[in-house]
Amino acid sequence: MVTRFPLLVWEHGTQSGEENDTVYRAVKAAIADGYRHIDTAMMYGNETEVGRGIRDGLKESGLKRSDIFVTTKLATIHARPSHVPKAFEDSLAKMDIEYIDLYMMHWPVAMNPATGQLVPLKPDGSRDIDEELDGKFELTWGAMEKLLDTGKVKNIGVANFAIPNLERLLKTAKVIPAVNQVELHRKYSVHALKACANLIYRYYSLLATKQVG
């Protein structure tokens, strides 16, 4: 179970399609500068570059894999339980590292996996939801729990879970999420979130750019 995180965290939460070499150099420089937690996601589309930066950053800094903490996240298009194992293996293969320290469900949302897009949208710009599975994140979590048996992931967690969804998940979860990564700003009560479960919280988006699910 996660008991603490490295103090310095490098997170590149974007879907802007930045040049591959920019991401690679940024990760490598972050490790050289003392960052010990690297956070990415399938939805960011940069796991390959992040992994390359990790490998070369460790080599050039004389560090071991165990010296850093690596997080990546399950994309909403892979929320179907049958998709979870392959999605995880794909992320691990792209990053080309021995294991993942923390694998998170990125959102409590299921999106249409048939479009081939990381963030599927309808012609009107609205989200293309997987109507069959949306709202059934407990099933996704059950598939994630089984990943722990592979030995390729140390911890599993969730992101963007508001209190009602987190309470729902905890009623059926066999493994309590190690982490809930949420926004931190005036709209959301940190104290209420922390009271909901005995788990670690990580925060992002101080300017409230998104909606917690």
JSON list of N, CA and C in Angstrom, two decimals, residues 118-168:
[
{"chain": "A", "resi": 118, "resn": "LEU", "atom": "N", "xyz": [-8.72, 8.68, -28.39]},
{"chain": "A", "resi": 118, "resn": "LEU", "atom": "CA", "xyz": [-8.48, 8.64, -26.96]},
{"chain": "A", "resi": 118, "resn": "LEU", "atom": "C", "xyz": [-9.57, 9.36, -26.18]},
{"chain": "A", "resi": 119, "resn": "VAL", "atom": "N", "xyz": [-10.10, 10.44, -26.76]},
{"chain": "A", "resi": 119, "resn": "VAL", "atom": "CA", "xyz": [-11.19, 11.19, -26.14]},
{"chain": "A", "resi": 119, "resn": "VAL", "atom": "C", "xyz": [-12.30, 11.32, -27.17]},
{"chain": "A", "resi": 120, "resn": "PRO", "atom": "N", "xyz": [-13.19, 10.34, -27.28]},
{"chain": "A", "resi": 120, "resn": "PRO", "atom": "CA", "xyz": [-14.21, 10.33, -28.33]},
{"chain": "A", "resi": 120, "resn": "PRO", "atom": "C", "xyz": [-15.23, 11.44, -28.15]},
{"chain": "A", "resi": 121, "resn": "LEU", "atom": "N", "xyz": [-15.51, 12.13, -29.25]},
{"chain": "A", "resi": 121, "resn": "LEU", "atom": "CA", "xyz": [-16.52, 13.18, -29.24]},
{"chain": "A", "resi": 121, "resn": "LEU", "atom": "C", "xyz": [-17.51, 12.95, -30.37]},
{"chain": "A", "resi": 122, "resn": "LYS", "atom": "N", "xyz": [-18.76, 13.32, -30.14]},
{"chain": "A", "resi": 122, "resn": "LYS", "atom": "CA", "xyz": [-19.78, 13.27, -31.18]},
{"chain": "A", "resi": 122, "resn": "LYS", "atom": "C", "xyz": [-19.63, 14.47, -32.10]},
{"chain": "A", "resi": 123, "resn": "PRO", "atom": "N", "xyz": [-20.29, 14.48, -33.26]},
{"chain": "A", "resi": 123, "resn": "PRO", "atom": "CA", "xyz": [-20.18, 15.62, -34.18]},
{"chain": "A", "resi": 123, "resn": "PRO", "atom": "C", "xyz": [-20.53, 16.96, -33.55]},
{"chain": "A", "resi": 124, "resn": "ASP", "atom": "N", "xyz": [-21.42, 16.94, -32.54]},
{"chain": "A", "resi": 124, "resn": "ASP", "atom": "CA", "xyz": [-21.80, 18.20, -31.90]},
{"chain": "A", "resi": 124, "resn": "ASP", "atom": "C", "xyz": [-20.81, 18.63, -30.82]},
{"chain": "A", "resi": 125, "resn": "GLY", "atom": "N", "xyz": [-19.75, 17.86, -30.64]},
{"chain": "A", "resi": 125, "resn": "GLY", "atom": "CA", "xyz": [-18.72, 18.21, -29.67]},
{"chain": "A", "resi": 125, "resn": "GLY", "atom": "C", "xyz": [-18.94, 17.63, -28.28]},
{"chain": "A", "resi": 126, "resn": "SER", "atom": "N", "xyz": [-20.06, 16.96, -28.06]},
{"chain": "A", "resi": 126, "resn": "SER", "atom": "CA", "xyz": [-20.32, 16.35, -26.76]},
{"chain": "A", "resi": 126, "resn": "SER", "atom": "C", "xyz": [-19.58, 15.02, -26.64]},
{"chain": "A", "resi": 127, "resn": "ARG", "atom": "N", "xyz": [-19.42, 14.55, -25.43]},
{"chain": "A", "resi": 127, "resn": "ARG", "atom": "CA", "xyz": [-18.70, 13.30, -25.19]},
{"chain": "A", "resi": 127, "resn": "ARG", "atom": "C", "xyz": [-19.46, 12.11, -25.76]},
{"chain": "A", "resi": 128, "resn": "ASP", "atom": "N", "xyz": [-18.74, 11.20, -26.38]},
{"chain": "A", "resi": 128, "resn": "ASP", "atom": "CA", "xyz": [-19.33, 9.99, -26.94]},
{"chain": "A", "resi": 128, "resn": "ASP", "atom": "C", "xyz": [-19.27, 8.89, -25.88]},
{"chain": "A", "resi": 129, "resn": "ILE", "atom": "N", "xyz": [-20.35, 8.77, -25.12]},
{"chain": "A", "resi": 129, "resn": "ILE", "atom": "CA", "xyz": [-20.39, 7.89, -23.96]},
{"chain": "A", "resi": 129, "resn": "ILE", "atom": "C", "xyz": [-20.68, 6.44, -24.37]},
{"chain": "A", "resi": 130, "resn": "ASP", "atom": "N", "xyz": [-20.07, 5.51, -23.66]},
{"chain": "A", "resi": 130, "resn": "ASP", "atom": "CA", "xyz": [-20.38, 4.09, -23.81]},
{"chain": "A", "resi": 130, "resn": "ASP", "atom": "C", "xyz": [-21.62, 3.82, -22.96]},
{"chain": "A", "resi": 131, "resn": "GLU", "atom": "N", "xyz": [-22.78, 3.88, -23.58]},
{"chain": "A", "resi": 131, "resn": "GLU", "atom": "CA", "xyz": [-24.04, 3.81, -22.85]},
{"chain": "A", "resi": 131, "resn": "GLU", "atom": "C", "xyz": [-24.20, 2.48, -22.11]},
{"chain": "A", "resi": 132, "resn": "GLU", "atom": "N", "xyz": [-23.61, 1.43, -22.63]},
{"chain": "A", "resi": 132, "resn": "GLU", "atom": "CA", "xyz": [-23.75, 0.11, -22.01]},
{"chain": "A", "resi": 132, "resn": "GLU", "atom": "C", "xyz": [-23.06, 0.03, -20.66]},
{"chain": "A", "resi": 133, "resn": "LEU", "atom": "N", "xyz": [-21.96, 0.76, -20.50]},
{"chain": "A", "resi": 133, "resn": "LEU", "atom": "CA", "xyz": [-21.15, 0.62, -19.29]},
{"chain": "A", "resi": 133, "resn": "LEU", "atom": "C", "xyz": [-21.11, 1.87, -18.43]},
{"chain": "A", "resi": 134, "resn": "ASP", "atom": "N", "xyz": [-21.42, 3.02, -18.97]},
{"chain": "A", "resi": 134, "resn": "ASP", "atom": "CA", "xyz": [-21.25, 4.26, -18.22]},
{"chain": "A", "resi": 134, "resn": "ASP", "atom": "C", "xyz": [-22.01, 4.21, -16.90]},
{"chain": "A", "resi": 135, "resn": "GLY", "atom": "N", "xyz": [-21.35, 4.64, -15.83]},
{"chain": "A", "resi": 135, "resn": "GLY", "atom": "CA", "xyz": [-21.96, 4.61, -14.51]},
{"chain": "A", "resi": 135, "resn": "GLY", "atom": "C", "xyz": [-21.74, 3.32, -13.76]},
{"chain": "A", "resi": 136, "resn": "LYS", "atom": "N", "xyz": [-21.08, 2.35, -14.40]},
{"chain": "A", "resi": 136, "resn": "LYS", "atom": "CA", "xyz": [-20.83, 1.05, -13.77]},
{"chain": "A", "resi": 136, "resn": "LYS", "atom": "C", "xyz": [-19.34, 0.88, -13.47]},
{"chain": "A", "resi": 137, "resn": "PHE", "atom": "N", "xyz": [-18.77, 1.93, -12.87]},
{"chain": "A", "resi": 137, "resn": "PHE", "atom": "CA", "xyz": [-17.32, 1.92, -12.64]},
{"chain": "A", "resi": 137, "resn": "PHE", "atom": "C", "xyz": [-16.88, 0.85, -11.65]},
{"chain": "A", "resi": 138, "resn": "GLU", "atom": "N", "xyz": [-17.81, 0.30, -10.87]},
{"chain": "A", "resi": 138, "resn": "GLU", "atom": "CA", "xyz": [-17.46, -0.80, -9.97]},
{"chain": "A", "resi": 138, "resn": "GLU", "atom": "C", "xyz": [-16.95, -2.01, -10.77]},
{"chain": "A", "resi": 139, "resn": "LEU", "atom": "N", "xyz": [-17.50, -2.21, -11.96]},
{"chain": "A", "resi": 139, "resn": "LEU", "atom": "CA", "xyz": [-17.05, -3.33, -12.80]},
{"chain": "A", "resi": 139, "resn": "LEU", "atom": "C", "xyz": [-15.63, -3.09, -13.30]},
{"chain": "A", "resi": 140, "resn": "THR", "atom": "N", "xyz": [-15.35, -1.86, -13.68]},
{"chain": "A", "resi": 140, "resn": "THR", "atom": "CA", "xyz": [-14.00, -1.51, -14.11]},
{"chain": "A", "resi": 140, "resn": "THR", "atom": "C", "xyz": [-13.01, -1.72, -12.98]},
{"chain": "A", "resi": 141, "resn": "TRP", "atom": "N", "xyz": [-13.40, -1.28, -11.78]},
{"chain": "A", "resi": 141, "resn": "TRP", "atom": "CA", "xyz": [-12.52, -1.42, -10.62]},
{"chain": "A", "resi": 141, "resn": "TRP", "atom": "C", "xyz": [-12.24, -2.90, -10.32]},
{"chain": "A", "resi": 142, "resn": "GLY", "atom": "N", "xyz": [-13.24, -3.75, -10.46]},
{"chain": "A", "resi": 142, "resn": "GLY", "atom": "CA", "xyz": [-13.04, -5.17, -10.23]},
{"chain": "A", "resi": 142, "resn": "GLY", "atom": "C", "xyz": [-11.98, -5.75, -11.15]},
{"chain": "A", "resi": 143, "resn": "ALA", "atom": "N", "xyz": [-11.96, -5.30, -12.39]},
{"chain": "A", "resi": 143, "resn": "ALA", "atom": "CA", "xyz": [-10.94, -5.75, -13.34]},
{"chain": "A", "resi": 143, "resn": "ALA", "atom": "C", "xyz": [-9.57, -5.20, -12.96]},
{"chain": "A", "resi": 144, "resn": "MET", "atom": "N", "xyz": [-9.53, -3.99, -12.45]},
{"chain": "A", "resi": 144, "resn": "MET", "atom": "CA", "xyz": [-8.25, -3.41, -12.03]},
{"chain": "A", "resi": 144, "resn": "MET", "atom": "C", "xyz": [-7.69, -4.14, -10.82]},
{"chain": "A", "resi": 145, "resn": "GLU", "atom": "N", "xyz": [-8.56, -4.57, -9.91]},
{"chain": "A", "resi": 145, "resn": "GLU", "atom": "CA", "xyz": [-8.09, -5.32, -8.74]},
{"chain": "A", "resi": 145, "resn": "GLU", "atom": "C", "xyz": [-7.30, -6.56, -9.16]},
{"chain": "A", "resi": 146, "resn": "LYS", "atom": "N", "xyz": [-7.74, -7.21, -10.22]},
{"chain": "A", "resi": 146, "resn": "LYS", "atom": "CA", "xyz": [-7.08, -8.43, -10.68]},
{"chain": "A", "resi": 146, "resn": "LYS", "atom": "C", "xyz": [-5.68, -8.16, -11.21]},
{"chain": "A", "resi": 147, "resn": "LEU", "atom": "N", "xyz": [-5.40, -6.93, -11.62]},
{"chain": "A", "resi": 147, "resn": "LEU", "atom": "CA", "xyz": [-4.07, -6.60, -12.12]},
{"chain": "A", "resi": 147, "resn": "LEU", "atom": "C", "xyz": [-3.01, -6.76, -11.05]},
{"chain": "A", "resi": 148, "resn": "LEU", "atom": "N", "xyz": [-3.40, -6.60, -9.79]},
{"chain": "A", "resi": 148, "resn": "LEU", "atom": "CA", "xyz": [-2.43, -6.72, -8.70]},
{"chain": "A", "resi": 148, "resn": "LEU", "atom": "C", "xyz": [-1.82, -8.11, -8.64]},
{"chain": "A", "resi": 149, "resn": "ASP", "atom": "N", "xyz": [-2.56, -9.10, -9.11]},
{"chain": "A", "resi": 149, "resn": "ASP", "atom": "CA", "xyz": [-2.06, -10.48, -9.09]},
{"chain": "A", "resi": 149, "resn": "ASP", "atom": "C", "xyz": [-0.93, -10.71, -10.09]},
{"chain": "A", "resi": 150, "resn": "THR", "atom": "N", "xyz": [-0.78, -9.81, -11.05]},
{"chain": "A", "resi": 150, "resn": "THR", "atom": "CA", "xyz": [0.26, -9.96, -12.07]},
{"chain": "A", "resi": 150, "resn": "THR", "atom": "C", "xyz": [1.64, -9.61, -11.54]},
{"chain": "A", "resi": 151, "resn": "GLY", "atom": "N", "xyz": [1.70, -8.82, -10.47]},
{"chain": "A", "resi": 151, "resn": "GLY", "atom": "CA", "xyz": [2.97, -8.34, -9.96]},
{"chain": "A", "resi": 151, "resn": "GLY", "atom": "C", "xyz": [3.57, -7.21, -10.77]},
{"chain": "A", "resi": 152, "resn": "LYS", "atom": "N", "xyz": [2.85, -6.77, -11.80]},
{"chain": "A", "resi": 152, "resn": "LYS", "atom": "CA", "xyz": [3.37, -5.70, -12.66]},
{"chain": "A", "resi": 152, "resn": "LYS", "atom": "C", "xyz": [2.90, -4.32, -12.23]},
{"chain": "A", "resi": 153, "resn": "VAL", "atom": "N", "xyz": [2.01, -4.27, -11.26]},
{"chain": "A", "resi": 153, "resn": "VAL", "atom": "CA", "xyz": [1.56, -2.99, -10.71]},
{"chain": "A", "resi": 153, "resn": "VAL", "atom": "C", "xyz": [1.53, -3.12, -9.19]},
{"chain": "A", "resi": 154, "resn": "LYS", "atom": "N", "xyz": [2.05, -2.10, -8.50]},
{"chain": "A", "resi": 154, "resn": "LYS", "atom": "CA", "xyz": [2.16, -2.16, -7.05]},
{"chain": "A", "resi": 154, "resn": "LYS", "atom": "C", "xyz": [0.89, -1.69, -6.33]},
{"chain": "A", "resi": 155, "resn": "ASN", "atom": "N", "xyz": [0.23, -0.69, -6.91]},
{"chain": "A", "resi": 155, "resn": "ASN", "atom": "CA", "xyz": [-0.95, -0.09, -6.28]},
{"chain": "A", "resi": 155, "resn": "ASN", "atom": "C", "xyz": [-1.95, 0.30, -7.36]},
{"chain": "A", "resi": 156, "resn": "ILE", "atom": "N", "xyz": [-3.24, 0.34, -6.98]},
{"chain": "A", "resi": 156, "resn": "ILE", "atom": "CA", "xyz": [-4.27, 0.84, -7.89]},
{"chain": "A", "resi": 156, "resn": "ILE", "atom": "C", "xyz": [-5.04, 1.94, -7.19]},
{"chain": "A", "resi": 157, "resn": "GLY", "atom": "N", "xyz": [-5.54, 2.90, -7.98]},
{"chain": "A", "resi": 157, "resn": "GLY", "atom": "CA", "xyz": [-6.26, 4.02, -7.40]},
{"chain": "A", "resi": 157, "resn": "GLY", "atom": "C", "xyz": [-7.25, 4.59, -8.38]},
{"chain": "A", "resi": 158, "resn": "VAL", "atom": "N", "xyz": [-7.88, 5.68, -7.99]},
{"chain": "A", "resi": 158, "resn": "VAL", "atom": "CA", "xyz": [-8.87, 6.35, -8.83]},
{"chain": "A", "resi": 158, "resn": "VAL", "atom": "C", "xyz": [-8.52, 7.82, -8.94]},
{"chain": "A", "resi": 159, "resn": "ALA", "atom": "N", "xyz": [-9.15, 8.47, -9.90]},
{"chain": "A", "resi": 159, "resn": "ALA", "atom": "CA", "xyz": [-8.98, 9.91, -10.08]},
{"chain": "A", "resi": 159, "resn": "ALA", "atom": "C", "xyz": [-10.33, 10.52, -10.41]},
{"chain": "A", "resi": 160, "resn": "ASN", "atom": "N", "xyz": [-10.52, 11.75, -9.95]},
{"chain": "A", "resi": 160, "resn": "ASN", "atom": "CA", "xyz": [-11.72, 12.52, -10.27]},
{"chain": "A", "resi": 160, "resn": "ASN", "atom": "C", "xyz": [-13.00, 11.87, -9.74]},
{"chain": "A", "resi": 161, "resn": "PHE", "atom": "N", "xyz": [-12.90, 11.21, -8.60]},
{"chain": "A", "resi": 161, "resn": "PHE", "atom": "CA", "xyz": [-14.07, 10.62, -7.95]},
{"chain": "A", "resi": 161, "resn": "PHE", "atom": "C", "xyz": [-14.59, 11.58, -6.88]},
{"chain": "A", "resi": 162, "resn": "ALA", "atom": "N", "xyz": [-15.80, 12.10, -7.07]},
{"chain": "A", "resi": 162, "resn": "ALA", "atom": "CA", "xyz": [-16.46, 12.89, -6.04]},
{"chain": "A", "resi": 162, "resn": "ALA", "atom": "C", "xyz": [-16.97, 11.96, -4.94]},
{"chain": "A", "resi": 163, "resn": "ILE", "atom": "N", "xyz": [-17.41, 12.54, -3.84]},
{"chain": "A", "resi": 163, "resn": "ILE", "atom": "CA", "xyz": [-17.79, 11.75, -2.68]},
{"chain": "A", "resi": 163, "resn": "ILE", "atom": "C", "xyz": [-18.85, 10.68, -2.98]},
{"chain": "A", "resi": 164, "resn": "PRO", "atom": "N", "xyz": [-19.96, 11.00, -3.67]},
{"chain": "A", "resi": 164, "resn": "PRO", "atom": "CA", "xyz": [-20.97, 9.96, -3.91]},
{"chain": "A", "resi": 164, "resn": "PRO", "atom": "C", "xyz": [-20.42, 8.76, -4.68]},
{"chain": "A", "resi": 165, "resn": "ASN", "atom": "N", "xyz": [-19.61, 9.02, -5.70]},
{"chain": "A", "resi": 165, "resn": "ASN", "atom": "CA", "xyz": [-19.04, 7.91, -6.47]},
{"chain": "A", "resi": 165, "resn": "ASN", "atom": "C", "xyz": [-18.04, 7.11, -5.65]},
{"chain": "A", "resi": 166, "resn": "LEU", "atom": "N", "xyz": [-17.25, 7.80, -4.84]},
{"chain": "A", "resi": 166, "resn": "LEU", "atom": "CA", "xyz": [-16.28, 7.10, -4.02]},
{"chain": "A", "resi": 166, "resn": "LEU", "atom": "C", "xyz": [-16.98, 6.22, -2.98]},
{"chain": "A", "resi": 167, "resn": "GLU", "atom": "N", "xyz": [-18.03, 6.74, -2.38]},
{"chain": "A", "resi": 167, "resn": "GLU", "atom": "CA", "xyz": [-18.79, 5.95, -1.40]},
{"chain": "A", "resi": 167, "resn": "GLU", "atom": "C", "xyz": [-19.40, 4.71, -2.05]},
{"chain": "A", "resi": 168, "resn": "ARG", "atom": "N", "xyz": [-19.91, 4.87, -3.26]},
{"chain": "A", "resi": 168, "resn": "ARG", "atom": "CA", "xyz": [-20.46, 3.73, -4.00]},
{"chain": "A", "resi": 168, "resn": "ARG", "atom": "C", "xyz": [-19.40, 2.66, -4.24]}
]
